[in-house]
Every structure is written in structure tokens, then in C-alpha cells.
Amino acid sequence: MHSSSGLVALAAFLSTASAATFGFNYGSTFADQSAKVESDFAAEFAAAKKLPGVNGAFTSARLYTMIQAGSSDQIIEAIPAAIDSNTRLLLGLWASGDPSGFKTEIATLQKAMQQYPKLASLVDGISVGSEDLYRTSEIGLKAPDAAPGNTPDVISNYIGQVRDAVKGSILAKAPIGHVDTWTAWANSSNSAVAKVADFIGTDAYPYFQDTMSNSIGEAEGLFDDAITETRKFTGNTPIWITETGWPISGPTKNLAQADTSDAKKYWDAVACKLLAGNMNTWWYTLYDAGKKTPSPSFGILKDLQGQPAYDLSCKNVDTSSSATKETSSSKTASGSDSSETTDAGSPGISASNNADASMTATGGSYATGSAPIATGTGSAGASGNGTTTFIASATPSVPAGSGGSGSGSGSGSGSGSSGSGAAGAPGASSTGIATAAGAANAVSIVSLIGAAALAALLI
């Protein structure tokens, strides 16, 4: 599934890797849209490494942009914080919107490689974009004020541009891939991206699969199905779990309740198996309550100095699972789109900077059936016709300015708070995806609260 140059780079990189990498998602802004600075990232990275019950497993940070929130081209301050704390990084380049924004992301990546040579030993990979394919899906395009996404051809070209940018550099051996919803990967029209990617970053949230039976008792099966469907359409390319989680508070989504008890059950059913397996994983999320608590809230910690909301130790948990373990027997895409369910975008992304870029928050959820399922402010309904695999989404838009955060509810309804922020770099953490036409600071899982609210929660 890879180009020869990509395979060579990936093989060289994997020769130095031993076990799977585990980490959390980190947006560039707080839920109130204020920019995170180096000390903020440092505090979060330290809290992740000190989590009780996980034996220091969470040592990596997934970023959504190379650009510091509130600036047009400065290196995100998460990088020096990661170097000082020896935190590994899944770097991200925001890839939606105006091509000029992506050029700035590449230029900032090159600047970071020159300024921080220690990145050579800390980078797990480089993600080109986040959920861009979902936002150009049939459902995403029908959403009112839809956030900009990008086509398979553009994302494939961008991956090539990043390969050229790191050629001969300290990151020449780093895997380069793309992150999207599992339903985007399970759509054969996006196969061009899978063919050139060194890894398949996959976002999956059973909580938002609210047009199906999605109680916590069925969540593990829904998650496993998402990975199985992704693998069918992406061949032998390694799957990395880039976003999944269960909220500790927030609205009920069909049969899915947002509470600490069910979040604990989801952790035991999904996180514990991932921790026992060999699939790189970035959980959503460590902490999303800084300065403002989003709804739903997925944070394991309510306070960086406090204790987790539930036991993370995986005691007496059966960790056997086939879907969450990488194998070499993955099958290639069959050529027809999955007819299972539709997935949603990711929860909070924020964008800032880049003038003339429009940022929007989007969110959605898995959907099946033949009837429209989503309505509400800032959200477009999704219909499943048995042949498409798109995610229902809500896409409130955010005016230019500085980044924001967003939250949204899958499959339809949601309000969203508009934030200000041009699409430069993604911002704070939240639920519901905010995207920017230039570069967006994002991190997210989907559960739109609507057009306006989403923007306010942007990561």
C-alpha cells in the first residue's frame, strides 16, 4: 500500500521501535480559546506520565498543528515542553483550507527541525491533516456552513510534500500518514491516501453512534467493528488509534450515557486491551477542563494535580482481543464502501491565526438506516443508505480571529458556540471538531453542541 520510498523510511524507523506507543491528544488552546504556552504543555505532559495504575505508559503527545496559537508562523510551544520532559510526539500539520496555510505548516516544521535537533529521537510520526476526508464526504458537504476539508488527491499530494520537506533531515525516517474517522477510511473513494500513507490514523467513538444500539455494553463491539472495517479498506498499512474515549459528563446519546461509571467500563473494555496490545494509541483525553469544562467532557483528570476520575489499573480485565492487535494478515479494500455505520468527527479542535481562513467546528456520529438522523443548530443530518460510510456531522462556523474550541453531539443535534479564530493553527481541546481553512489547532472527537458552542470548545 506504500510507495517504495515510504516503505524504506518506515522500515528503517520500525527497526528502532520496540513496543507500542501510548499517549493523549493535546490541543493548542484551552476550551475558552486562550492559547496554551510552554508551561501549560509541560504541566499536562507531567500529569500524563504520573497517572496512577498505568505504569508510566502514556509518554506521547499527539498535536494537530506545528503553529503556536495566537501566532502566524511560530513553532508550537508544545515542542520545547516535550523536549524538556522527554515526551514523544505525533506531530500534526493542519491540512484543510487554503493551500497557503499548509505551506506555512511545512515551513514551521522545517524551522522546528533546525531549531530543535533533539526532535530526532522523540517523533513517533507525522500526521498530515485531521479528518479532512470526512469533511469532504457527502454528509460533510451537505452540512450548513461546512468546515473546509480536502480531497484524497490533495491529502496524498500533501503527504508527498512533507516527505520532500523532511528528506535528508533529522526526521527523514519518521512515518508520515493521515488521521481521519474510521468511516472515511472505510470508503473506497479515499483509497489513494491509504496507498501513500505509512500509517492509518483512526478516530472512533461508539458514544456518538447514536442511531444504533450504543449502550456501554455494546461499545467494545462497535469499536472493534470500526477497526475491522478500517483494516478491510486500508490493507496492511499499520493502524494507529488516534482518538477514542468515553465522556465522564455530558448529554445522553441514544443509549450511551456520559458518566464516570460508563467511562470506566469503556476504559476497561477498550483502553486496557490497547495497552496490552501493539497498536499505537492516543486516547481522548487526559484533561479538557482547563479554564472551562466542555460538554461532553472526556477528561480523565478534572485537575492536573488531582486523581483520575476512575481506576486506570486494568485489574482483573480480560485483555484478549483480535481487532486491537496489529497483524500482517490485513486484507485490502474490496472496492465497495462499508454499509455498516457512519462515524462522527472528532471533538474539539481550534484554529487560530491565518487571516482569510474560515474556521468551523464539526462533529457527528455513527449513523445507519435510511432516514435522516441529525438536525439541530449547527448540525446537518446524516442518512445511511446501506452503501455509504460517512459520518453525521454538525459544522458550526467560527469567524476569523484567534482559535476556539468546540464540542458537538454526533448524529445530529448540537448547538455550537462560535469562537473567533482564523484558520491558522488548531487550538484547544474539546469535543466536537473545529477546523480551520488555514491551519487549525485541533484535537477532537465529535459531539457537537451546535454551531456556536462547538467553536467555543475548539481545541
mmCIF file with all atom_site columns, N, CA, C and O in Angstrom, residues 91 304 375:
data_model
loop_
_atom_site.group_PDB
_atom_site.id
_atom_site.type_symbol
_atom_site.label_atom_id
_atom_site.label_alt_id
_atom_site.label_comp_id
_atom_site.label_asym_id
_atom_site.label_entity_id
_atom_site.label_seq_id
_atom_site.pdbx_PDB_ins_code
_atom_site.Cartn_x
_atom_site.Cartn_y
_atom_site.Cartn_z
_atom_site.occupancy
_atom_site.B_iso_or_equiv
_atom_site.pdbx_formal_charge
_atom_site.auth_seq_id
_atom_site.auth_comp_id
_atom_site.auth_asym_id
_atom_site.auth_atom_id
_atom_site.pdbx_PDB_model_num
ATOM 1  N N  . LEU A 1 91  ? 3.574   14.470 15.601 1.00 0.00 ? 91  LEU A N  1
ATOM 2  C CA . LEU A 1 91  ? 3.421   15.824 15.091 1.00 0.00 ? 91  LEU A CA 1
ATOM 3  C C  . LEU A 1 91  ? 2.229   15.891 14.144 1.00 0.00 ? 91  LEU A C  1
ATOM 4  O O  . LEU A 1 91  ? 1.868   14.914 13.484 1.00 0.00 ? 91  LEU A O  1
ATOM 5  N N  . LEU A 1 304 ? -5.140  18.834 37.068 1.00 0.00 ? 304 LEU A N  1
ATOM 6  C CA . LEU A 1 304 ? -3.843  18.232 36.753 1.00 0.00 ? 304 LEU A CA 1
ATOM 7  C C  . LEU A 1 304 ? -3.114  17.725 37.990 1.00 0.00 ? 304 LEU A C  1
ATOM 8  O O  . LEU A 1 304 ? -2.226  16.870 37.885 1.00 0.00 ? 304 LEU A O  1
ATOM 9  N N  . THR A 1 375 ? -30.466 16.721 13.124 1.00 0.00 ? 375 THR A N  1
ATOM 10 C CA . THR A 1 375 ? -30.991 18.053 12.891 1.00 0.00 ? 375 THR A CA 1
ATOM 11 C C  . THR A 1 375 ? -30.613 18.887 14.077 1.00 0.00 ? 375 THR A C  1
ATOM 12 O O  . THR A 1 375 ? -30.229 18.366 15.101 1.00 0.00 ? 375 THR A O  1
#
